[in-house]
Amino acid sequence: MHRLRTCAFRLRPLTALQTVQNYSQKQPAAPRTFSPVRCYSAPVAAEPFLSGTSSNYVEEMYYAWLENPKSVHKSWDIFFRNANAGAPPGTAYQSPLPLGTSLSTMAQVQSMMHAQPNVEKLVEDHLAVQSLIRAYQVRGHHIAKLDPLGISCVNFDDAPITVGSPNVGFYGLDESDLDKVFRLPTTTFIGGKETALPLREIIRRLEMAYCQHIGVEFMFINDLEQCQWIREKFETPGLMQFSLEEKRTLLARMVRSTRFEEFLQRKWSSEKRFGLEGCESLIPALKTIIDKSSENGVDNVILGMPHRGRLNVLANVIRKELEQIFCQFDSKLEAADEGSGDVKYHLGMYHRRINRVTNRNITLSLVANPSHLEAVDPVVQGKTKAEQFYCGDVDGKRVMSILLHGDAAFAGQGIVYETFHLSDLPSYTTHGTIHVVVNNQIGFTTDPRMARSSPYPTDVARVVNAPIFHVNADDPEAVMYVCNVAAEWRSTFHKDVVVDLVCYRRNGHNEMDEPMFTQPLMYKQIKKQKPVLLKYAEKLMSEGAVTQQEYEEEISKYDKICEEAYTRSKDEKILHIKHWLDSPWPGFFTLDGQPKSMTCPSTGLSEEELNHIGEVASSVPVEDFTIHGGLKRILKGRGDMVKERTVDWALGEYMAFGSLLKEGIHVRLSGQDVERGTFSHRHHVLHDQNVDKRTCIPMNHMWPNQAPYTVCNSSLSEYGVLGFELGFAMASPNALVLWEAQFADFYNTAQAIIDQFICAGQAKWVRQNGIVLLLPHGLEGMGPEHSSGRPERFLQMCNDDSDVFPKITDDFAVRQLYDCNWIVVNCSTPANYFHVLRRQILLPFRKPLIIFTPKSLLRHPEAKSSFNDMLPGTHFQRLIPDDGPVTKNPEGVQRIVFCAGKVYYELTRERKAQGKEDKVAISRIEQLSPFPFDLVKQEVDKYPNAELVWCQEEHKNQGYYDYVKPRIRTTINRARPVWYAGRDPAAAPATGNKNTHLQEVKRFLDAALNTDAFKGLS
Ligand SMILES: Cc1ncc(C[n+]2csc(CCOP(=O)(O)OP(=O)(O)O)c2C)c(N)n1
Ligand SMILES: [Mg+2]
């Protein structure tokens, strides 16, 4: 840190290195190279007086000249005329002629040029000034005073660059030019109403705009209108003026922010709270963003944030009742809700109130999150998108998100990048997020030199051309200013923007930590640092904006509020995590938050509905639309199936989605290549073969007044997109939201979303979520990386007890679902897939549903279902018993093979080949978790003399075996062994060798069907 913290700031113009050398050797200004300007008929690369940065200036002149040749200096007039007439490089420029001279020949002009050296200098000087202005715009932030501690470690490069009046020589100007007046280009607003200013004033104003407490990074944005907008916001003289009232409000907000932390510290000095000390201006920053956005029409703000300052944000931004926060510090508080709960600085919140500044209603929610830094980012975006969707806010004018970040996490976590890349995609955009970074220049004990390779923690935002406003957080007015601009940016351009609050962390990582162990010099400096509230109060007092008495009154007023809330908090005996819900679902539960029933109606459909959906699925419901010939065949095949009253996998899915849409349920399917389907079976979006980008989604032509269907190919991100869909599903229970992995193997890059949110979300935050994961799974000889969705991992995280045979009641099946943390299924028939999707919505509560979906079964001739299995009265089958010859003589059955998924078809084929259809029963466990104890018991009771085998295609240490075995044993009271037929244990999920694959299949099928295989082993 110490090497870098003393680094000199540098500003470098865009001219080539030789310019620097020339300058240091005190030679005249280096010749500038020319960057070609559009529209010239003559090549101009060799014009001696033009530099790479002058093209804007020249272009401006050129357009002005085109409109009116008299509007530019005579020298430019001649230059453009010559250039347009085709003058060779180096000859187009001519010094202007004295008035009255004829321009008859080139030679004459040339000779005049040598007689007018001052004009050449004038042009060069203007270009130099332009270059200087641009240098400030590009790199002013390098020398802005951003770090309250003055020890910033941002290191840009090693070029020896300087700015400011003493260094104008660097641009080919000299001291004598400082008082000369220069015309200002249209790419700056420092002039205000003036069009020309003395150089000295130009520099002063640029320093004011770009080199004080605000550093603006925006010149990488390749949109001129956006750049001009930002320049205007920061360059226009006198913009950063605040009214007395604004200053007093700001002070009051700083008082709340500061005194809240002090209050917690006084009352609970040994509790972790990840206080905000050192960045107290975060609170006015967020309030400013919210006020401004509310003024611009936003009425719903969804926030995501990490630990730092979270309680303060809850108290002073979202306005959670203080006693609700304080009572969380009481360890004797009893939990009122089921589930494990979470620490106070992870809980979410939802609050609707009046914004006092704008007098408009505003809903604020803070999304609950795990410790996993930044994991909540895509979740917030998904929830925001859903809220926009449900209120018809198509361009994000009413609903917006704010994401807070720590400096180390923002730079380090890849999910930040993945989330940024969703920001402009049609089905994922939330039309601009405001990011606020609490840049305390440290992450736990690691300083930035060791934590990132980029100069700023915010550089990741540049990939989406988001402007970045760095601001010294010890200057609350500057903070308020940039936050206003950020909110205006979002409402103007609907694109992401970053506010980087450069601050410090007054304490250790938490209140218990000793920072001097690892950052001694930084913390010596921090100890000397006057608290920002004090600094700001002194400033306002010296300006006469407030009196000492008023300031003290403001403090005691807030301290009193805290004390009173503290007293009330002692009356709280019970902790209701329900009070911390970030996404309530009004009307879905009873008033006390319970499901309205413990039943699930039949998930079947009428014959007419099945026929209708089938017809739409096999047609093109718009006129004059040419589809691909191959697709015609596929649709015809679907039509034939409908006539035969059967469905395959894709059609079964169609039936489920199409029927839910009729019932007003929005269906959203997202993931990589889901529109066609990775395995080319789905085809939910038809593409006109003759008209570019003309598409048709038949599912949206299903019924009058149906709910909309969204199907969207996603970016190539699992973590980001799954998080997003989880957030989308969080917003409403009346939507079926599905995320499909390309192959299930890839889901593990989203593991944090699965572990932290999907598996444990309800237990931690009493928040239900009905997201569906479609995980294409199955060992088909495609090698280790396209085979397994790792069912063992999902099953291992199920919360049901393997050793307890549950009490079987009438509502057993539904109650089991209610009690579980998630549902894991592997359906072997399209009808069952259809039912489980519909059940997901018809249940009176929501649970995540993990479906291992097939690949080869998509086209397997036997993997089809009859309409009969989907009619009214039918339902999802948790276990599909064998209904073949074994049922005729159950006593004679020697073995029951339990299995799940596609291996069933391999087993039945082999059983037939071996002529054992009356000896071996094959029973499919379709819902692995919660485990169908009741149905498994019925099966084993049915075949009293059968030995029990679990067969799976996965390796022994993978798949379902470790989960089902103890549960089957519990079901039979451990009276019989449960044998294993499957692959041996292995590190990789599958072999890369096709031959080995086939041998393995043969071996385990033999074991599964050979009734002598386990003789004598018990
Ligand atoms: C994904 C993840 N990895 C590691 C941690 C452990 N951890 C908690 S806070 C922290 C430092 C965070 O630094 P920063 O983002 O700068 O936030 P600050 O605490 O400084 O506000 C770390 C590494 C975590 N919570 N999440
Ligand atoms: Mg930090």
mmCIF file with all atom_site columns, N, CA, C and O in Angstrom, residues 979-995:
data_model
loop_
_atom_site.group_PDB
_atom_site.id
_atom_site.type_symbol
_atom_site.label_atom_id
_atom_site.label_alt_id
_atom_site.label_comp_id
_atom_site.label_asym_id
_atom_site.label_entity_id
_atom_site.label_seq_id
_atom_site.pdbx_PDB_ins_code
_atom_site.Cartn_x
_atom_site.Cartn_y
_atom_site.Cartn_z
_atom_site.occupancy
_atom_site.B_iso_or_equiv
_atom_site.pdbx_formal_charge
_atom_site.auth_seq_id
_atom_site.auth_comp_id
_atom_site.auth_asym_id
_atom_site.auth_atom_id
_atom_site.pdbx_PDB_model_num
ATOM 1  N N  . TRP A 1 979 ? -30.135 -54.010 -2.601  1.00 0.00 ? 979 TRP A N  1
ATOM 2  C CA . TRP A 1 979 ? -28.944 -54.239 -3.407  1.00 0.00 ? 979 TRP A CA 1
ATOM 3  C C  . TRP A 1 979 ? -28.733 -53.125 -4.419  1.00 0.00 ? 979 TRP A C  1
ATOM 4  O O  . TRP A 1 979 ? -29.675 -52.460 -4.831  1.00 0.00 ? 979 TRP A O  1
ATOM 5  N N  . TYR A 1 980 ? -27.489 -53.002 -4.849  1.00 0.00 ? 980 TYR A N  1
ATOM 6  C CA . TYR A 1 980 ? -27.140 -51.927 -5.795  1.00 0.00 ? 980 TYR A CA 1
ATOM 7  C C  . TYR A 1 980 ? -26.744 -52.509 -7.145  1.00 0.00 ? 980 TYR A C  1
ATOM 8  O O  . TYR A 1 980 ? -25.896 -53.408 -7.221  1.00 0.00 ? 980 TYR A O  1
ATOM 9  N N  . ALA A 1 981 ? -27.377 -52.014 -8.183  1.00 0.00 ? 981 ALA A N  1
ATOM 10 C CA . ALA A 1 981 ? -26.939 -52.360 -9.534  1.00 0.00 ? 981 ALA A CA 1
ATOM 11 C C  . ALA A 1 981 ? -26.697 -51.051 -10.279 1.00 0.00 ? 981 ALA A C  1
ATOM 12 O O  . ALA A 1 981 ? -27.625 -50.288 -10.527 1.00 0.00 ? 981 ALA A O  1
ATOM 13 N N  . GLY A 1 982 ? -25.452 -50.821 -10.586 1.00 0.00 ? 982 GLY A N  1
ATOM 14 C CA . GLY A 1 982 ? -25.128 -49.556 -11.257 1.00 0.00 ? 982 GLY A CA 1
ATOM 15 C C  . GLY A 1 982 ? -23.637 -49.493 -11.497 1.00 0.00 ? 982 GLY A C  1
ATOM 16 O O  . GLY A 1 982 ? -22.914 -50.483 -11.292 1.00 0.00 ? 982 GLY A O  1
ATOM 17 N N  . ARG A 1 983 ? -23.172 -48.336 -11.892 1.00 0.00 ? 983 ARG A N  1
ATOM 18 C CA . ARG A 1 983 ? -21.731 -48.198 -12.142 1.00 0.00 ? 983 ARG A CA 1
ATOM 19 C C  . ARG A 1 983 ? -20.961 -48.128 -10.826 1.00 0.00 ? 983 ARG A C  1
ATOM 20 O O  . ARG A 1 983 ? -21.508 -47.697 -9.796  1.00 0.00 ? 983 ARG A O  1
ATOM 21 N N  . ASP A 1 984 ? -19.693 -48.491 -10.892 1.00 0.00 ? 984 ASP A N  1
ATOM 22 C CA . ASP A 1 984 ? -18.828 -48.428 -9.708  1.00 0.00 ? 984 ASP A CA 1
ATOM 23 C C  . ASP A 1 984 ? -18.592 -46.969 -9.306  1.00 0.00 ? 984 ASP A C  1
ATOM 24 O O  . ASP A 1 984 ? -18.778 -46.071 -10.119 1.00 0.00 ? 984 ASP A O  1
ATOM 25 N N  . PRO A 1 985 ? -18.108 -46.751 -8.104  1.00 0.00 ? 985 PRO A N  1
ATOM 26 C CA . PRO A 1 985 ? -17.791 -45.365 -7.718  1.00 0.00 ? 985 PRO A CA 1
ATOM 27 C C  . PRO A 1 985 ? -16.733 -44.777 -8.660  1.00 0.00 ? 985 PRO A C  1
ATOM 28 O O  . PRO A 1 985 ? -15.893 -45.503 -9.188  1.00 0.00 ? 985 PRO A O  1
ATOM 29 N N  . ALA A 1 986 ? -16.800 -43.510 -8.863  1.00 0.00 ? 986 ALA A N  1
ATOM 30 C CA . ALA A 1 986 ? -15.838 -42.853 -9.766  1.00 0.00 ? 986 ALA A CA 1
ATOM 31 C C  . ALA A 1 986 ? -15.732 -41.375 -9.426  1.00 0.00 ? 986 ALA A C  1
ATOM 32 O O  . ALA A 1 986 ? -16.616 -40.808 -8.789  1.00 0.00 ? 986 ALA A O  1
ATOM 33 N N  . ALA A 1 987 ? -14.627 -40.796 -9.877  1.00 0.00 ? 987 ALA A N  1
ATOM 34 C CA . ALA A 1 987 ? -14.442 -39.355 -9.654  1.00 0.00 ? 987 ALA A CA 1
ATOM 35 C C  . ALA A 1 987 ? -15.223 -38.554 -10.686 1.00 0.00 ? 987 ALA A C  1
ATOM 36 O O  . ALA A 1 987 ? -15.881 -37.570 -10.353 1.00 0.00 ? 987 ALA A O  1
ATOM 37 N N  . ALA A 1 988 ? -15.133 -38.977 -11.931 1.00 0.00 ? 988 ALA A N  1
ATOM 38 C CA . ALA A 1 988 ? -15.840 -38.230 -12.979 1.00 0.00 ? 988 ALA A CA 1
ATOM 39 C C  . ALA A 1 988 ? -17.239 -38.799 -13.159 1.00 0.00 ? 988 ALA A C  1
ATOM 40 O O  . ALA A 1 988 ? -17.475 -39.978 -12.907 1.00 0.00 ? 988 ALA A O  1
ATOM 41 N N  . PRO A 1 989 ? -18.172 -37.981 -13.626 1.00 0.00 ? 989 PRO A N  1
ATOM 42 C CA . PRO A 1 989 ? -19.551 -38.479 -13.766 1.00 0.00 ? 989 PRO A CA 1
ATOM 43 C C  . PRO A 1 989 ? -19.709 -39.523 -14.868 1.00 0.00 ? 989 PRO A C  1
ATOM 44 O O  . PRO A 1 989 ? -20.648 -40.309 -14.825 1.00 0.00 ? 989 PRO A O  1
ATOM 45 N N  . ALA A 1 990 ? -18.838 -39.524 -15.867 1.00 0.00 ? 990 ALA A N  1
ATOM 46 C CA . ALA A 1 990 ? -19.001 -40.497 -16.958 1.00 0.00 ? 990 ALA A CA 1
ATOM 47 C C  . ALA A 1 990 ? -17.681 -40.686 -17.678 1.00 0.00 ? 990 ALA A C  1
ATOM 48 O O  . ALA A 1 990 ? -16.792 -39.830 -17.625 1.00 0.00 ? 990 ALA A O  1
ATOM 49 N N  . THR A 1 991 ? -17.572 -41.810 -18.367 1.00 0.00 ? 991 THR A N  1
ATOM 50 C CA . THR A 1 991 ? -16.359 -42.077 -19.132 1.00 0.00 ? 991 THR A CA 1
ATOM 51 C C  . THR A 1 991 ? -16.382 -41.279 -20.440 1.00 0.00 ? 991 THR A C  1
ATOM 52 O O  . THR A 1 991 ? -17.451 -40.965 -20.973 1.00 0.00 ? 991 THR A O  1
ATOM 53 N N  . GLY A 1 992 ? -15.178 -41.014 -20.933 1.00 0.00 ? 992 GLY A N  1
ATOM 54 C CA . GLY A 1 992 ? -15.096 -40.336 -22.230 1.00 0.00 ? 992 GLY A CA 1
ATOM 55 C C  . GLY A 1 992 ? -15.032 -41.339 -23.369 1.00 0.00 ? 992 GLY A C  1
ATOM 56 O O  . GLY A 1 992 ? -14.986 -40.948 -24.542 1.00 0.00 ? 992 GLY A O  1
ATOM 57 N N  . ASN A 1 993 ? -15.013 -42.634 -23.028 1.00 0.00 ? 993 ASN A N  1
ATOM 58 C CA . ASN A 1 993 ? -14.830 -43.675 -24.043 1.00 0.00 ? 993 ASN A CA 1
ATOM 59 C C  . ASN A 1 993 ? -16.165 -44.373 -24.310 1.00 0.00 ? 993 ASN A C  1
ATOM 60 O O  . ASN A 1 993 ? -16.779 -44.954 -23.408 1.00 0.00 ? 993 ASN A O  1
ATOM 61 N N  . LYS A 1 994 ? -16.594 -44.310 -25.548 1.00 0.00 ? 994 LYS A N  1
ATOM 62 C CA . LYS A 1 994 ? -17.915 -44.828 -25.899 1.00 0.00 ? 994 LYS A CA 1
ATOM 63 C C  . LYS A 1 994 ? -18.034 -46.327 -25.594 1.00 0.00 ? 994 LYS A C  1
ATOM 64 O O  . LYS A 1 994 ? -19.048 -46.807 -25.077 1.00 0.00 ? 994 LYS A O  1
ATOM 65 N N  . ASN A 1 995 ? -16.963 -47.031 -25.906 1.00 0.00 ? 995 ASN A N  1
ATOM 66 C CA . ASN A 1 995 ? -16.974 -48.474 -25.718 1.00 0.00 ? 995 ASN A CA 1
ATOM 67 C C  . ASN A 1 995 ? -17.104 -48.837 -24.237 1.00 0.00 ? 995 ASN A C  1
ATOM 68 O O  . ASN A 1 995 ? -17.882 -49.697 -23.840 1.00 0.00 ? 995 ASN A O  1
#
